[in-house]
Amino acid sequence: MSAHSENSSLSAKLHQATEVKSAKCYQCGKCSAGCPLSTEMEYPPSVIMRMLQTEDLKNDRKILKSQTIWVCVSCEMCLSRCPMEIDIPKVMDFMRQKSIAEGLSNPKSKNIIRFHKAFLDSIKYTGRLHEISLVADYKMRSMHLTQDVMMVPKMLSRGKLPILPEIIKDKKKVSGFFKKSEHTNF
Amino acid sequence: MQKKIGYYPGCSLEGSAREYNESVQTLAKAFDVTLEQVPDWNCCGATAAHNLNKVLSFALPARILANAEKAGMENILVPCAACYNRLSMVQHELGKNESLRNEVNAIIEADLKCNLKILNIIQFIQMFISDFVGDKQQLLFNKKVACYYGCLLVRPNDVLGFDRAEDPQMMDEVMKSLGADTIDWPFKTECCGAGLSVSRTDIVGNLSGRIVKEAADRGAEAIIVACPMCHSNLDMRRPAIEKAIGEKIDIPVIYISQAIDMALGKTQKETGINRHFVPVNIELKKKEAEPQVVIEKTEEK
Amino acid sequence: MARIGVFICHCGENISATVDCEKVAKVASEFPGVAVSVDYKYMCSDPGQNLVKEAIIEHKLTGVVVSACSPRMHEPTFRNACAEAGLNPFLCEMANIREHCSWVHEKGDATTQKAIDIVRTLVEKVKRNEALAPIYVPISKTAVVIGGGVAGIQAALDIADAGHKVVMVEREPSIGGHMSQLSETFPTLDCSQCILTPRMVDVARHPNITLYTYAEIESVDGSIGNFNVKIRLKSKSLDEKVCTGCGACIQKCPVKKIPSEFEQGLGMRTAIYVPFPQAVPNKPVIDRKNCTYYIKGKCKVCEIVCPTKAIRFDQEDSFVEVQAGALLLATGFDVLKTSAFPEYGYGKYKDVIDGLQFERLASASGPTKGEIRRPSDGQIPKKIVFIACAGSRDPAKGREYCSKICCMYTAKHAMLYKHKVHEGTPYIFYMDIRATGKMYEEFVRRAIEEDEVKYIRGRVSQVYEKNGKLIVRGVDTLLMGQPVEIEADMVVLATAGIANQGSEELAQKLHVSYDKHKFFSEAHPKLKPVETNTAGIFLAGACQSTKDIPETVAAASGAAAKVVGLFSNDMLKRDPLIAIVKKSPPPVYSSCTGCFMCIQVCPYQAIDKEEIKDRNGNIIKTISHINPGLCQGCGTCVAFCKSKSIDILGYNHDQVYAEVSALLNE
């Protein structure tokens, strides 16, 4: 088995990291049929599974460069209906992290990634999510400065946007997790 | 009787979904349930963590669980469906995988037992509220409603398993007990677009649009939800929804806890419905004293 | 003085690839008592067998050890060869160095040494073997066929036509099984009832067949050649000898709204009923769960209108016992209830039905007289979506296996619909089309090319009702997972075929093995497909695994041939490997102390008591006695006998002890 070598296929790496075996998929298409986002994906979930099965490096790259993995919102409809109980949400999580690690993330999906990053950064410093800071940070990253500005006064007037963040007492510990996560892998 | 339960509100209930928090607090107060917050709780990491960083996706929820365990809590109420899902999944995975649990324990410097009973809002209502509504109900929820469960409350079913995965019923049961007529519809567990709200508002418009339109087409006068993400997408994203489906629909979106509060006759301030983008213009009928029911012994068929 | 011949087989390379056969032969030749030891490439071949035969004569052998494959494979071969050369066959033993050695170990000295050890144990055993003679037991030449579907019917007729008695036991009020429910059959589209009903009548009229309907197996004991089968005849609340089958009772029965099992719930029946007009026997039974008289104590309309006074309200279940030489299981299958798939809306929407229900809709004798009309409002559907693999190939919620018949019947359904509703459009969502029988692929092509059935390669995620239509949301995987949405009028699910209700219970009653899906297991998947692991019990048709009609009938005739083969002898020849109570000369007579523990533990009721008397008829001692006709040689009594007075012939204490010692005292 070449599962441990750097040259091994994405499918083998997936199996090693998550125990999900792409060979279990028999291409019935139930995941793609129920996926609410399949129309937004260039490769619906069943096609991703097929590409993994080919163990072709070209296909592996296509997956990591795809929008599919970022458009997936982990709604888990695929897993709940898969006759083979293949954990596709887990596959998508793995692919996203792999895609970032290899610097292959899809340019068209950069806003989705920016948002996730802004979200995590927000937690990093305060321990909790502060929505104004998150959105402001996201706007700076995405340069979508005017997006949703119409919502802000409405949200403020309804008390939905506290100006000051809540900061937890042990914020050092939480930011410590971020540091540890950089050199831990499981 | 004084009842006490651990409480993890989560970040959005402190911000954009604060009315959900308010309505849960109102509900708990009305039924003498003390909600004791998990000490010094942090964000669960939500979608972002499990999308980008597997370690954080375990460590963040694990610290919450550890803090709750340390405070001696047995049950915790997690009203946000996303937080409920993350906490339940992490407890489940760590509970069955000892080596992973050890690794996570090392990071968060704790010793997790993974034995908390994590309750979502509907389970909380079933345990502490439903049986005691009785005379407290002042208004009849005499409306046709669409109960919308979303994804994170019911899936994955083999772990969460509090209701069936297809066509769940428990929220419907609660609403029926308040006098509502719940519609039978196919989109109870379809996705609203969830965390793409800000980054891909167009997608959220499409997905949430389908849900709102289907509910309206089938004559629902309100959509009942149990998740702040679903609420914000269906309520605050109405412009994107209207753009996607090309029509204006003013059907309000109400948290299940708010719906009970309303039936109890609580004020707008107590229920928090004044904070919604789509106005909740629902007039409930006064509940009349129940007529004495005389059960006649009829001959068996 | 023992003169043992040892014959080491290479089995091509099956053994010789890991075992040094020449060395085994050489070492064995030096074992005490071994007169000759040789190796050969294929010992079971003609020249190989001749090697054994010639050695027996040349070396005047007193015993033979063939060191080759499992005795299950070739023991009979070599024992016959020995017999031909004049050596008692029970003086021949197999040393299994293939399954127990070469197949399970790597090549090496240790493997060869293990082969040598195995050979040594058998040499030591065979030295102590005794010549034995087979035992003969009489055969009751009656077969009990359990199940009256097409499998049971075919088997029963074949056996009866060969001149043997058959007792058929059917659970339902009529024979006919699922095949009688079908409309037309693939790939010829001939009418199912037209083929089957004459055969049903043949069963009823055959002088060699006794038919018990509305009957179940109560218990079975005995063994091959002599089973004792107790059959429960459920009360029909009717004297069949008096009833003429005129049907007056059925017409007048006031309870008319019971969903008919035969019509799969699409039609109604009365409380006193025959399942369908062509039923055999065509005499009614009263369904006591739904009959007003049995529920409320009054009604009796049927009794009043019966011109021959055949109704018997107080009739009780009765029993018959049959001595049978063989049993034939033909209990058929059932279909998976699709409540496991709420996303398809079965049970929730009236117009989502299963394949068997569609058969009734398409059948000329069905509730719509063969017109395709949807159950909810009787409209003719303009679009029907067929969903294949509803529960098959689905480990998560259904069954992991392929049900095998659905691809074909779904193609047939779509075709029949198109033939009856020309303007209609049938769609089939499928994963793979498995059309492997004779003329099957051609049939499917015809559906696609001539009848314009729209095959969509992909799955359906959800079916829901909107504005009187069934919205079917699915995917076309051949178009890169493109979503497909069809507004259908009716949805038909090709539900998985599953083991019949009660099959597990029946298997346990009969001591027949079954698989994890509760289908009965064949004795060998290739070479013994219609035998069970229990001698004398055969199986046919879909009780083994889902099968189509041609396969079922072929299996039924095969099983019937096995029964007829068994019945072709008057006596059953059996290996004498049975237990005996050891006797000794007076004054001891036997070491048996008469505790009779063995009688209690014998699973075959083969042991009774024997009185040893003196010349004057006074009882000296009472000891156990084993009936050789009933003993199966299982050895349970041997293990329980405290005084070691029972031995199994061919495996006595001395022989087994010698085998073990040979391993230990190398």
PDB file of C-alpha atoms in Angstrom, chain A residues 17 36-37 40 67 70-71 73-77 79-81 90 93 96-97 100 111-112 115-117 119-120 123 127-129 131 138 147-148 151 154-155 158-160 162 166 168-170 173-174 177-178 180-181 184-186, chain B residues 11-12 14-16 18-19 40-43 45-46 48-56 58-60 63 93 100 103-104 106-109 151 155-156 166 189-191 193 196 198-201 203 206-207 236-237 275-277:
ATOM      1  CA  ALA A  17      -7.117  10.538   7.365  1.00  0.00           C
ATOM      2  CA  PRO A  36     -29.373  21.323  -2.545  1.00  0.00           C
ATOM      3  CA  LEU A  37     -26.249  22.883  -3.977  1.00  0.00           C
ATOM      4  CA  GLU A  40     -23.858  25.463  -7.978  1.00  0.00           C
ATOM      5  CA  GLN A  67     -15.769  25.316  -6.270  1.00  0.00           C
ATOM      6  CA  TRP A  70     -16.428  25.363  -0.926  1.00  0.00           C
ATOM      7  CA  VAL A  71     -20.042  25.605  -1.984  1.00  0.00           C
ATOM      8  CA  VAL A  73     -22.532  23.710   3.324  1.00  0.00           C
ATOM      9  CA  SER A  74     -22.331  20.355   5.135  1.00  0.00           C
ATOM     10  CA  CYS A  75     -26.099  19.983   5.273  1.00  0.00           C
ATOM     11  CA  GLU A  76     -25.485  16.197   5.345  1.00  0.00           C
ATOM     12  CA  MET A  77     -28.416  15.308   3.099  1.00  0.00           C
ATOM     13  CA  LEU A  79     -24.877  11.116   4.036  1.00  0.00           C
ATOM     14  CA  SER A  80     -28.368  10.683   5.350  1.00  0.00           C
ATOM     15  CA  ARG A  81     -29.558   9.141   2.081  1.00  0.00           C
ATOM     16  CA  LYS A  90     -16.251  14.381   5.968  1.00  0.00           C
ATOM     17  CA  ASP A  93     -13.999  18.806   5.084  1.00  0.00           C
ATOM     18  CA  ARG A  96     -11.152  21.882   1.881  1.00  0.00           C
ATOM     19  CA  GLN A  97      -8.286  21.584   4.315  1.00  0.00           C
ATOM     20  CA  ILE A 100      -5.868  25.289   1.469  1.00  0.00           C
ATOM     21  CA  ASN A 111     -14.985  34.968  -0.570  1.00  0.00           C
ATOM     22  CA  ILE A 112     -16.302  31.865   1.081  1.00  0.00           C
ATOM     23  CA  PHE A 115     -15.437  34.552   5.420  1.00  0.00           C
ATOM     24  CA  HIS A 116     -14.423  31.348   7.190  1.00  0.00           C
ATOM     25  CA  LYS A 117     -10.995  32.799   7.938  1.00  0.00           C
ATOM     26  CA  PHE A 119     -14.773  33.962  11.406  1.00  0.00           C
ATOM     27  CA  LEU A 120     -11.966  31.968  12.958  1.00  0.00           C
ATOM     28  CA  ILE A 123     -12.764  33.807  17.756  1.00  0.00           C
ATOM     29  CA  GLY A 127     -13.005  33.491  22.312  1.00  0.00           C
ATOM     30  CA  ARG A 128     -16.430  34.302  20.935  1.00  0.00           C
ATOM     31  CA  LEU A 129     -17.709  35.465  17.635  1.00  0.00           C
ATOM     32  CA  GLU A 131     -20.498  39.664  14.303  1.00  0.00           C
ATOM     33  CA  TYR A 138     -14.655  40.068   5.897  1.00  0.00           C
ATOM     34  CA  GLN A 147     -22.334  44.680   0.573  1.00  0.00           C
ATOM     35  CA  ASP A 148     -25.097  44.403   3.139  1.00  0.00           C
ATOM     36  CA  MET A 151     -28.804  45.785   6.662  1.00  0.00           C
ATOM     37  CA  LYS A 154     -31.860  47.786  10.508  1.00  0.00           C
ATOM     38  CA  MET A 155     -29.839  45.336  12.578  1.00  0.00           C
ATOM     39  CA  ARG A 158     -33.273  45.949  16.363  1.00  0.00           C
ATOM     40  CA  GLY A 159     -30.428  45.439  18.777  1.00  0.00           C
ATOM     41  CA  LYS A 160     -29.011  42.622  16.695  1.00  0.00           C
ATOM     42  CA  PRO A 162     -23.833  44.737  19.835  1.00  0.00           C
ATOM     43  CA  GLU A 166     -17.927  39.798  24.499  1.00  0.00           C
ATOM     44  CA  ILE A 168     -14.152  35.409  27.568  1.00  0.00           C
ATOM     45  CA  LYS A 169     -11.962  35.289  30.656  1.00  0.00           C
ATOM     46  CA  ASP A 170      -9.670  32.554  29.468  1.00  0.00           C
ATOM     47  CA  LYS A 173      -6.330  29.416  26.333  1.00  0.00           C
ATOM     48  CA  VAL A 174      -8.566  29.604  23.297  1.00  0.00           C
ATOM     49  CA  PHE A 177      -5.689  26.228  20.559  1.00  0.00           C
ATOM     50  CA  PHE A 178      -4.992  28.097  17.343  1.00  0.00           C
ATOM     51  CA  LYS A 180      -1.414  24.252  18.818  1.00  0.00           C
ATOM     52  CA  SER A 181      -3.524  23.510  15.783  1.00  0.00           C
ATOM     53  CA  THR A 184      -1.003  19.200  15.426  1.00  0.00           C
ATOM     54  CA  ASN A 185      -2.730  16.937  13.029  1.00  0.00           C
ATOM     55  CA  PHE A 186      -5.306  14.277  13.591  1.00  0.00           C
TER      56      PHE A 186
ATOM     57  CA  CYS B  11     -22.501  33.542  19.924  1.00  0.00           C
ATOM     58  CA  SER B  12     -25.366  34.368  17.620  1.00  0.00           C
ATOM     59  CA  GLU B  14     -25.790  37.186  21.956  1.00  0.00           C
ATOM     60  CA  GLY B  15     -25.984  39.109  18.700  1.00  0.00           C
ATOM     61  CA  SER B  16     -28.036  38.771  15.572  1.00  0.00           C
ATOM     62  CA  ARG B  18     -30.667  37.750  20.540  1.00  0.00           C
ATOM     63  CA  GLU B  19     -34.463  37.515  20.325  1.00  0.00           C
ATOM     64  CA  ASP B  40     -16.768  31.179  30.462  1.00  0.00           C
ATOM     65  CA  TRP B  41     -18.079  29.551  27.287  1.00  0.00           C
ATOM     66  CA  ASN B  42     -16.448  30.135  23.915  1.00  0.00           C
ATOM     67  CA  CYS B  43     -17.571  29.922  20.316  1.00  0.00           C
ATOM     68  CA  GLY B  45     -16.223  27.145  15.821  1.00  0.00           C
ATOM     69  CA  ALA B  46     -19.300  26.542  13.697  1.00  0.00           C
ATOM     70  CA  ALA B  48     -15.645  27.690   9.681  1.00  0.00           C
ATOM     71  CA  ALA B  49     -13.689  25.434  12.013  1.00  0.00           C
ATOM     72  CA  HIS B  50     -14.625  22.115  10.460  1.00  0.00           C
ATOM     73  CA  ASN B  51     -14.144  23.587   7.001  1.00  0.00           C
ATOM     74  CA  LEU B  52     -10.667  24.892   7.633  1.00  0.00           C
ATOM     75  CA  ASN B  53      -9.189  23.385  10.724  1.00  0.00           C
ATOM     76  CA  LYS B  54      -9.993  19.940  12.040  1.00  0.00           C
ATOM     77  CA  VAL B  55      -8.083  20.487  15.271  1.00  0.00           C
ATOM     78  CA  LEU B  56     -10.073  23.601  16.137  1.00  0.00           C
ATOM     79  CA  PHE B  58     -12.713  19.503  17.981  1.00  0.00           C
ATOM     80  CA  ALA B  59     -10.875  21.709  20.481  1.00  0.00           C
ATOM     81  CA  LEU B  60     -13.384  24.577  20.569  1.00  0.00           C
ATOM     82  CA  ARG B  63     -13.580  23.162  25.847  1.00  0.00           C
ATOM     83  CA  GLU B  93     -16.754  11.226  18.143  1.00  0.00           C
ATOM     84  CA  LEU B 100      -8.663  11.124  19.618  1.00  0.00           C
ATOM     85  CA  GLU B 103      -5.222  14.111  21.870  1.00  0.00           C
ATOM     86  CA  VAL B 104      -7.998  16.647  22.332  1.00  0.00           C
ATOM     87  CA  ALA B 106      -4.010  17.320  25.751  1.00  0.00           C
ATOM     88  CA  ILE B 107      -4.816  20.405  23.711  1.00  0.00           C
ATOM     89  CA  ILE B 108      -7.603  21.747  25.911  1.00  0.00           C
ATOM     90  CA  GLU B 109      -5.910  20.576  29.131  1.00  0.00           C
ATOM     91  CA  CYS B 151     -30.353  20.316   8.458  1.00  0.00           C
ATOM     92  CA  ARG B 155     -28.725  15.099  10.676  1.00  0.00           C
ATOM     93  CA  PRO B 156     -26.807  12.894  11.013  1.00  0.00           C
ATOM     94  CA  GLU B 166     -37.252  12.377   6.646  1.00  0.00           C
ATOM     95  CA  THR B 189     -35.207  19.386   6.149  1.00  0.00           C
ATOM     96  CA  GLU B 190     -33.980  21.049   2.953  1.00  0.00           C
ATOM     97  CA  CYS B 191     -31.003  23.355   3.412  1.00  0.00           C
ATOM     98  CA  GLY B 193     -27.918  27.927   2.530  1.00  0.00           C
ATOM     99  CA  LEU B 196     -23.093  31.086   2.878  1.00  0.00           C
ATOM    100  CA  VAL B 198     -22.645  36.624   3.718  1.00  0.00           C
ATOM    101  CA  SER B 199     -20.228  35.128   1.233  1.00  0.00           C
ATOM    102  CA  ARG B 200     -22.754  33.742  -1.299  1.00  0.00           C
ATOM    103  CA  THR B 201     -25.963  35.611  -0.614  1.00  0.00           C
ATOM    104  CA  ILE B 203     -27.188  30.963  -3.220  1.00  0.00           C
ATOM    105  CA  ASN B 206     -32.217  30.586  -4.154  1.00  0.00           C
ATOM    106  CA  LEU B 207     -32.331  27.948  -1.456  1.00  0.00           C
ATOM    107  CA  MET B 236     -33.161  38.900   7.197  1.00  0.00           C
ATOM    108  CA  ARG B 237     -32.337  37.678   3.703  1.00  0.00           C
ATOM    109  CA  ARG B 275     -36.609  42.435  16.419  1.00  0.00           C
ATOM    110  CA  HIS B 276     -37.552  40.549  13.257  1.00  0.00           C
ATOM    111  CA  PHE B 277     -37.079  42.052   9.805  1.00  0.00           C
TER     112      PHE B 277
END
